[in-house]
mmCIF file of C-alpha atoms in Angstrom:
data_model
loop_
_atom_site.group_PDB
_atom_site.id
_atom_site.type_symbol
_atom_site.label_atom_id
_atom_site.label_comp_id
_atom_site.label_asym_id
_atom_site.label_seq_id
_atom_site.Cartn_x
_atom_site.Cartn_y
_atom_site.Cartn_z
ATOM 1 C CA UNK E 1 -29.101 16.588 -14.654
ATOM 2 C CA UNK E 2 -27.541 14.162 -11.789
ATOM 3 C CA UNK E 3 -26.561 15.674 -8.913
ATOM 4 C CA UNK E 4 -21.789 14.919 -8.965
ATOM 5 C CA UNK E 5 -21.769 12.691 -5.602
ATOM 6 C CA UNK E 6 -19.490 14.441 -2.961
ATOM 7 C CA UNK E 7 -19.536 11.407 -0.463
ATOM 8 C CA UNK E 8 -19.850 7.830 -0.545
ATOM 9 C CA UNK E 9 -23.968 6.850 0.156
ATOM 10 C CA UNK E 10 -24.757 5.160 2.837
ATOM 11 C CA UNK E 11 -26.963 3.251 1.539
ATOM 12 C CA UNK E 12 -24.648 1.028 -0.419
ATOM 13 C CA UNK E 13 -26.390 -2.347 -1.037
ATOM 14 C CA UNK E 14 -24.802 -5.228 0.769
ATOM 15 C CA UNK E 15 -24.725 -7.230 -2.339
ATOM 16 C CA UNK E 16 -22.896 -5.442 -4.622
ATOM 17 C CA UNK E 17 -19.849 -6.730 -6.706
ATOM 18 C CA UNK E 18 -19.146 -4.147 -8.636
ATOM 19 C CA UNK E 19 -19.246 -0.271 -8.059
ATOM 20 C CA UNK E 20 -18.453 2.935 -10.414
ATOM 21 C CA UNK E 21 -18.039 6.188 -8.967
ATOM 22 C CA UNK E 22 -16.940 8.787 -11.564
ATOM 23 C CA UNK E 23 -16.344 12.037 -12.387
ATOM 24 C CA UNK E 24 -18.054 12.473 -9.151
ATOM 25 C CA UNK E 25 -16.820 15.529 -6.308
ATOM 26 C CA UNK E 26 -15.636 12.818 -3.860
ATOM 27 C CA UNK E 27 -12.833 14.170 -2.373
ATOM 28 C CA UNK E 28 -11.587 11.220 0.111
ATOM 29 C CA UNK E 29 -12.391 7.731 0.788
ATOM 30 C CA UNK E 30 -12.891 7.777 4.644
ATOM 31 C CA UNK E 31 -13.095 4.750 6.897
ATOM 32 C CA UNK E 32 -14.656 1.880 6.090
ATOM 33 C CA UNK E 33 -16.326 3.959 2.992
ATOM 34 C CA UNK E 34 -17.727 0.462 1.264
ATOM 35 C CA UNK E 35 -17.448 -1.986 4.145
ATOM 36 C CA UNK E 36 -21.074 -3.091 3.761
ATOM 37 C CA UNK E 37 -20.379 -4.402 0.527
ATOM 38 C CA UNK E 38 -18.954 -7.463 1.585
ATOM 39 C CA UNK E 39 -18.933 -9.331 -1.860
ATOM 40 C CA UNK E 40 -17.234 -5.946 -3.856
ATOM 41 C CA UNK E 41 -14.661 -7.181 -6.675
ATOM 42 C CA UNK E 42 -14.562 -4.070 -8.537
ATOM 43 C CA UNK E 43 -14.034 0.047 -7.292
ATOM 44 C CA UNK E 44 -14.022 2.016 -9.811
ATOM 45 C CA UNK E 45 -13.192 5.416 -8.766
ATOM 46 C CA UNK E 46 -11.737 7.575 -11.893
ATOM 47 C CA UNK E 47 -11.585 11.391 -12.876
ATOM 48 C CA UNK E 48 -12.869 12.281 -8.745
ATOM 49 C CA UNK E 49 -10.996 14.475 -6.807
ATOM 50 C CA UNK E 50 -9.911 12.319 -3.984
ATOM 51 C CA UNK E 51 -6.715 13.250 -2.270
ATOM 52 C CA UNK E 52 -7.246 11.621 1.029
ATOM 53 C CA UNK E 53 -7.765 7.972 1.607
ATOM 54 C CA UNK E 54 -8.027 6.927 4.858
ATOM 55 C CA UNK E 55 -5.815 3.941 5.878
ATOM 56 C CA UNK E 56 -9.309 1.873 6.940
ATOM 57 C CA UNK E 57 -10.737 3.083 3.657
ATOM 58 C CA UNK E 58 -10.824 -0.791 2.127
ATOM 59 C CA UNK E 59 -11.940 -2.297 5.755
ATOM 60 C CA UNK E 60 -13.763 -5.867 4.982
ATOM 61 C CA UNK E 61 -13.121 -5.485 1.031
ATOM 62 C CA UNK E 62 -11.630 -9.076 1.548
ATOM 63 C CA UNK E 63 -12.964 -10.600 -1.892
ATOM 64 C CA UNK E 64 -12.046 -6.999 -3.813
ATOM 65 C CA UNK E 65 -9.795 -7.971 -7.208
ATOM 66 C CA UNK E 66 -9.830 -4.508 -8.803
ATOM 67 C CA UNK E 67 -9.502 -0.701 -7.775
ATOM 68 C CA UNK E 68 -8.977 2.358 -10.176
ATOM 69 C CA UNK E 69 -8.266 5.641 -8.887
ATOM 70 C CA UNK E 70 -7.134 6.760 -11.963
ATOM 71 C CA UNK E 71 -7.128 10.755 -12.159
ATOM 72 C CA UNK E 72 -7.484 12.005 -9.160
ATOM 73 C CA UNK E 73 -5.565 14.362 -6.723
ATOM 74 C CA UNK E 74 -3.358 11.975 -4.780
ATOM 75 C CA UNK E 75 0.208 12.774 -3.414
ATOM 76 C CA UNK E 76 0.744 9.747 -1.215
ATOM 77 C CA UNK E 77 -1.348 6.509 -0.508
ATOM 78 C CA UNK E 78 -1.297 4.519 2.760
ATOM 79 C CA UNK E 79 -0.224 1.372 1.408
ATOM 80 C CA UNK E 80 -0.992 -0.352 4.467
ATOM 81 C CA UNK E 81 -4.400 -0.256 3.612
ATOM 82 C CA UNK E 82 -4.007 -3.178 1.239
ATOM 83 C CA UNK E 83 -3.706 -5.425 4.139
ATOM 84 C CA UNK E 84 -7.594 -5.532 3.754
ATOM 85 C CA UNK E 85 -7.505 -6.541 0.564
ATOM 86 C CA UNK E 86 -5.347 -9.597 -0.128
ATOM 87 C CA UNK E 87 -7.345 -10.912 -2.618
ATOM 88 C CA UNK E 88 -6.285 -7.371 -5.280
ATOM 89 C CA UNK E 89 -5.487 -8.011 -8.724
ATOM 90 C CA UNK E 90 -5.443 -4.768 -10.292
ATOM 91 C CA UNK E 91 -4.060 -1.416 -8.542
ATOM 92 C CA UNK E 92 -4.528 1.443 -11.132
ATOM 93 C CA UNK E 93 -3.235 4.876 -10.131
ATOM 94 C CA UNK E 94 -2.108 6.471 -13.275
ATOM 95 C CA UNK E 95 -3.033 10.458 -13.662
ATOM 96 C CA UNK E 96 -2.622 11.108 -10.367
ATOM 97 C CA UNK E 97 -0.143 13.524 -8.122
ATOM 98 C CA UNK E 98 2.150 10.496 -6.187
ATOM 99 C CA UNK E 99 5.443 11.339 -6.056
ATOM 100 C CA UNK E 100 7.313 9.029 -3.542
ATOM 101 C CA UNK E 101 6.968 4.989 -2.887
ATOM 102 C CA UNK E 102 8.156 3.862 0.337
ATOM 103 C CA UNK E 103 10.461 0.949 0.723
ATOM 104 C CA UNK E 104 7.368 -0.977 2.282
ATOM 105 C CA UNK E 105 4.528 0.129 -0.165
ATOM 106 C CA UNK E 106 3.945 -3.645 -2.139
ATOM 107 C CA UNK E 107 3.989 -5.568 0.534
ATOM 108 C CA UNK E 108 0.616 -5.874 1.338
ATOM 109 C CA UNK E 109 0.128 -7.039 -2.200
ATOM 110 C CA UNK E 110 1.214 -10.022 -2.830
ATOM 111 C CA UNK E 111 -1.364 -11.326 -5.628
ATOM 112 C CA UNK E 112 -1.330 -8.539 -8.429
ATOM 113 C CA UNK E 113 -1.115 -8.666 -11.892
ATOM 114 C CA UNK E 114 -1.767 -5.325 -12.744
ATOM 115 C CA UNK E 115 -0.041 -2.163 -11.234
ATOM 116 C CA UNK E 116 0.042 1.303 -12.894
ATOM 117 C CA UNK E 117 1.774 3.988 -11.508
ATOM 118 C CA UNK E 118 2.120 6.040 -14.626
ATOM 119 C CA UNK E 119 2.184 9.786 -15.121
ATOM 120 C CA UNK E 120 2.161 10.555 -11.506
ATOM 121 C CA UNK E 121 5.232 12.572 -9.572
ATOM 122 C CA UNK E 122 7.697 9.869 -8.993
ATOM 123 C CA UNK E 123 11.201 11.138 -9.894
ATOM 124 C CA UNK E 124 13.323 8.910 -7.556
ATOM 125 C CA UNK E 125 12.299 5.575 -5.864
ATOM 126 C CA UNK E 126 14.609 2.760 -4.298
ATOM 127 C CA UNK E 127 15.030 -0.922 -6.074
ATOM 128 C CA UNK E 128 13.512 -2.033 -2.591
ATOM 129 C CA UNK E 129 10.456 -1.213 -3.227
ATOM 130 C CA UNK E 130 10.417 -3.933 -5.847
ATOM 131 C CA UNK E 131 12.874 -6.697 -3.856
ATOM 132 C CA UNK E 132 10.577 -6.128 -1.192
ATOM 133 C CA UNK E 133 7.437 -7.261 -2.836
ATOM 134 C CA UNK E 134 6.272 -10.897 -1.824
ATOM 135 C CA UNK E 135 4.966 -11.447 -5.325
ATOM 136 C CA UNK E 136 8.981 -11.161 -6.779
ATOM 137 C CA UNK E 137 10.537 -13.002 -4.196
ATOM 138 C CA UNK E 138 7.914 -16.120 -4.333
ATOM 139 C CA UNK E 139 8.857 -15.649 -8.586
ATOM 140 C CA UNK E 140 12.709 -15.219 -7.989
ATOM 141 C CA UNK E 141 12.666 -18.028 -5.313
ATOM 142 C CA UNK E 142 10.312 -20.824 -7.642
ATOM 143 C CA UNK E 143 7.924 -21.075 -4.821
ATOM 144 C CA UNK E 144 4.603 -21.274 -6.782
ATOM 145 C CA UNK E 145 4.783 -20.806 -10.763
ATOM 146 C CA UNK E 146 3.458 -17.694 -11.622
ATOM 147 C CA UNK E 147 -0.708 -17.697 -12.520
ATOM 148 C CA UNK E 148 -0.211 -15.255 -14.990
ATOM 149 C CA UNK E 149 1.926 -12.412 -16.164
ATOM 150 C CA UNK E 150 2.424 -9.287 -14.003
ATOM 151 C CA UNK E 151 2.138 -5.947 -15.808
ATOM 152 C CA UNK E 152 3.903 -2.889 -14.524
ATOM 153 C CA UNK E 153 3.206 0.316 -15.593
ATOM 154 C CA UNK E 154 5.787 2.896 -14.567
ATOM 155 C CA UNK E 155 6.112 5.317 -18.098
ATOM 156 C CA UNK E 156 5.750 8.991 -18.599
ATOM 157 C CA UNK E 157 7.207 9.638 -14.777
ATOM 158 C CA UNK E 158 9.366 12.932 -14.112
ATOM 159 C CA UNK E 159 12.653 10.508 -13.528
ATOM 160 C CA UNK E 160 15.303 11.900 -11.821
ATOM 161 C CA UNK E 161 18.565 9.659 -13.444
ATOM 162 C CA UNK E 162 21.601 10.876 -11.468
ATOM 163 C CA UNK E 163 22.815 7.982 -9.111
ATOM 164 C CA UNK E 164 20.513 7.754 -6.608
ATOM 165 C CA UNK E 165 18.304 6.207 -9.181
ATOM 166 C CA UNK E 166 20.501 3.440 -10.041
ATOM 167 C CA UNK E 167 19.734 0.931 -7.933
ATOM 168 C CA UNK E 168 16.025 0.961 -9.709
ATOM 169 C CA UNK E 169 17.240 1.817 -13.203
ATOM 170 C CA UNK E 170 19.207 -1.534 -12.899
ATOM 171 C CA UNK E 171 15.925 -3.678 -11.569
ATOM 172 C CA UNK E 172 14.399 -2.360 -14.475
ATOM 173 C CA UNK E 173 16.825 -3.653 -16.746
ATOM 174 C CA UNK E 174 16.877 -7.019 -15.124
ATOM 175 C CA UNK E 175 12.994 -7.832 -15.328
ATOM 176 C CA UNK E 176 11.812 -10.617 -17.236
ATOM 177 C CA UNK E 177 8.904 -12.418 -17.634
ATOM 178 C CA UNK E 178 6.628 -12.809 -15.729
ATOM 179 C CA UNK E 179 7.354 -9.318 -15.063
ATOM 180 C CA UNK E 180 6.533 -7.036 -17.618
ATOM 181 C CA UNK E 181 6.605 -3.023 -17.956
ATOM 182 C CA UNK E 182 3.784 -1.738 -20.288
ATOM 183 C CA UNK E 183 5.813 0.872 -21.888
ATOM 184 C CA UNK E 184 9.651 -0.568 -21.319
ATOM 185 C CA UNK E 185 11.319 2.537 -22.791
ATOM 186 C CA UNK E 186 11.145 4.775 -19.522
ATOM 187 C CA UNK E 187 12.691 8.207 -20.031
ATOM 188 C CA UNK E 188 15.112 10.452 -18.082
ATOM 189 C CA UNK E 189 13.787 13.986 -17.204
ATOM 190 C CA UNK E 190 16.722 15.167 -15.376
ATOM 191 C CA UNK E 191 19.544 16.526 -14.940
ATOM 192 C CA UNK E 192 19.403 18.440 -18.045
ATOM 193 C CA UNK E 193 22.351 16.289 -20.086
ATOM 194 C CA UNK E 194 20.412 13.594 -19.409
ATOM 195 C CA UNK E 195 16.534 14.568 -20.378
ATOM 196 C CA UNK E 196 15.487 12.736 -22.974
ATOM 197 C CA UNK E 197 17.598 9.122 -22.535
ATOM 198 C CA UNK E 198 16.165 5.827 -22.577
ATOM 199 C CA UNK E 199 17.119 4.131 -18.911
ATOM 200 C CA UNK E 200 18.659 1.765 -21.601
ATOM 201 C CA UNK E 201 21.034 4.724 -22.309
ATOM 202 C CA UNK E 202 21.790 5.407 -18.571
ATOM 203 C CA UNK E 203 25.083 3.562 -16.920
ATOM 204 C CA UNK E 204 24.809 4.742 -13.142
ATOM 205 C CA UNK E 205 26.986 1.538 -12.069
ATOM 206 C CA UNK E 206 30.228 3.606 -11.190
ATOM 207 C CA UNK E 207 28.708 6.364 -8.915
ATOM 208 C CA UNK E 208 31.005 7.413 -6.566
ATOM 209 C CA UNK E 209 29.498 9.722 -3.284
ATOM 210 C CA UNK E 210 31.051 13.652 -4.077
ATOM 211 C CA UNK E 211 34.368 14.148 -1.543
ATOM 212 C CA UNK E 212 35.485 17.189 -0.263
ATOM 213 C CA UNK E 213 38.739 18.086 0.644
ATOM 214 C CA UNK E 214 40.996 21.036 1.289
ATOM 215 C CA UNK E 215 44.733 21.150 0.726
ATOM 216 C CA UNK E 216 45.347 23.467 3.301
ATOM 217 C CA UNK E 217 42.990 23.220 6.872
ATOM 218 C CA UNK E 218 45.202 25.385 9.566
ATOM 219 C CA UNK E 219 45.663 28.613 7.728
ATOM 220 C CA UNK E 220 46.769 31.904 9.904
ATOM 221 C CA UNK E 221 46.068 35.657 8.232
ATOM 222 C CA UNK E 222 46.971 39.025 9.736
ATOM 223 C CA UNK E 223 43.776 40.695 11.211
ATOM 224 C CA UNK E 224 42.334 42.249 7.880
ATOM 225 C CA UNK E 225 44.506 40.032 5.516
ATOM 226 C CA UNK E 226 42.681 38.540 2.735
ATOM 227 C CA UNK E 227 42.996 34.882 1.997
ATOM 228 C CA UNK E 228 41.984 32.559 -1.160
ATOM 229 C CA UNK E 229 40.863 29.300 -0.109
ATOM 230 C CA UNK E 230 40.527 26.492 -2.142
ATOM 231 C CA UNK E 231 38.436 23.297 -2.360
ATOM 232 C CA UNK E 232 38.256 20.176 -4.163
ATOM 233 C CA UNK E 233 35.519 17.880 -4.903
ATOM 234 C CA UNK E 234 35.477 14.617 -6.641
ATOM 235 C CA UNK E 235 33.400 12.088 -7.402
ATOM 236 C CA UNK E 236 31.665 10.442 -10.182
ATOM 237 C CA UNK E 237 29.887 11.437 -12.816
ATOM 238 C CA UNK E 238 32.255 14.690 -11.920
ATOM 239 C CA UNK E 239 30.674 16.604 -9.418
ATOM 240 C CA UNK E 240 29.406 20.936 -10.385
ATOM 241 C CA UNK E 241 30.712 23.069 -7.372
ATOM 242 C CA UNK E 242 28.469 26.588 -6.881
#
């Protein structure tokens, strides 16, 4: 019986295009783990238990086209680690652990076709992290026609749909080729009247921030009086006071 790798050999052949690490014990990608590999197109990385990745993981991977990471441990990514990589077609991530995208995370990838962020963490994420991707401005803008379609996979996703997820639940209803979600019938998780709901099903357009105001603010009691005060709060969808 093999030995489960728990680190990246370094020994790697320098001409390599393609390598498959699975269902191995690596538990992070460290700095310039494959950098001797100069002509790498494919990383294939599933079912380890990597939680780290270094942000100089993918140093010289210039002519790399496709990485899967797909079930592993990972809570965030450095996404400024794609810099090395402009060349990426295909990010998979699905099965893992993320559960926040910054504002800034697609903007070192400006050529895929393929990105799958499903079943991970992700309950909330801003519209700008899609308005900020080169790829759908150059499409929005005609720069270039598109080479092919790109496939998004964002399904099966603890979505939070009160009104900080509108912004996004509206992108989402507004793609169109060549922009196209896998599974387009993403689901609401929360809050609990919600669960369940197609984003579809969800109208977030009339949010309006929670205000609260008292009717009375310079009250005077008696030393040991008691005194009722009361509140109001408003807003839209109407606001639950505890």
């Amino acid at each position: 019986m093999e030995t489960p790798l728990s680190g990246i050999p370094d020994d790697i052949p320098a001409d390599l295009t393609k390598i498959r690490i699975e269902k191995s014990q690596l538990s992070e990608l460290p700095k310039a783990a494959f950098s001797r590999a100069k002509f790498l197109k494919h990383l294939w990385l599933n079912f380890n238990d990597i939680a780290i990745i270094n942000i100089k993981s993918l140093e010289g991977l210039v002519n790399l086209t496709e990485l899967r990471l797909q079930g592993n441990k990972l809570r965030s990514v450095p996404w400024t680690a794609f810099e090395e990589t402009p060349n990426l077609k295909i990010l998979d991530l699905k099965h893992n652990r993320i559960d926040a995208l910054p504002e800034h995370a697609l903007k070192f990838l400006p050529g895929l076709t393929y990105l799958d962020l499903s079943s991970n963490q992700l309950s909330v994420i801003s519209k700008d992290v899609f308005l900020n991707w080169p790829l759908y401005h150059a499409e929005n803008r005609h720069e270039q026609p598109a080479a092919s379609n790109v496939v998004l996979a964002l399904n099966d996703n603890p979505w939070l749909c009160d009104c900080r997820l509108g912004g996004f639940i509206e992108f989402i209803k507004s793609l169109s080729p060549p922009f196209i979600l896998m599974n387009s019938y993403l689901t609401c998780s929360a809050p609990e009247f919600k669960a369940g709901k197609f984003f579809h099903e969800v109208d977030l357009k009339t949010c309006v921030k929670p205000v609260v105001s008292a009717p009375d603010t310079n009250i005077t009691v008696p030393l040991g009086g008691n005194i009722t005060l009361t509140c109001f709060a408003t807003a839209r969808p109407e606001p639950a006071v505890r």
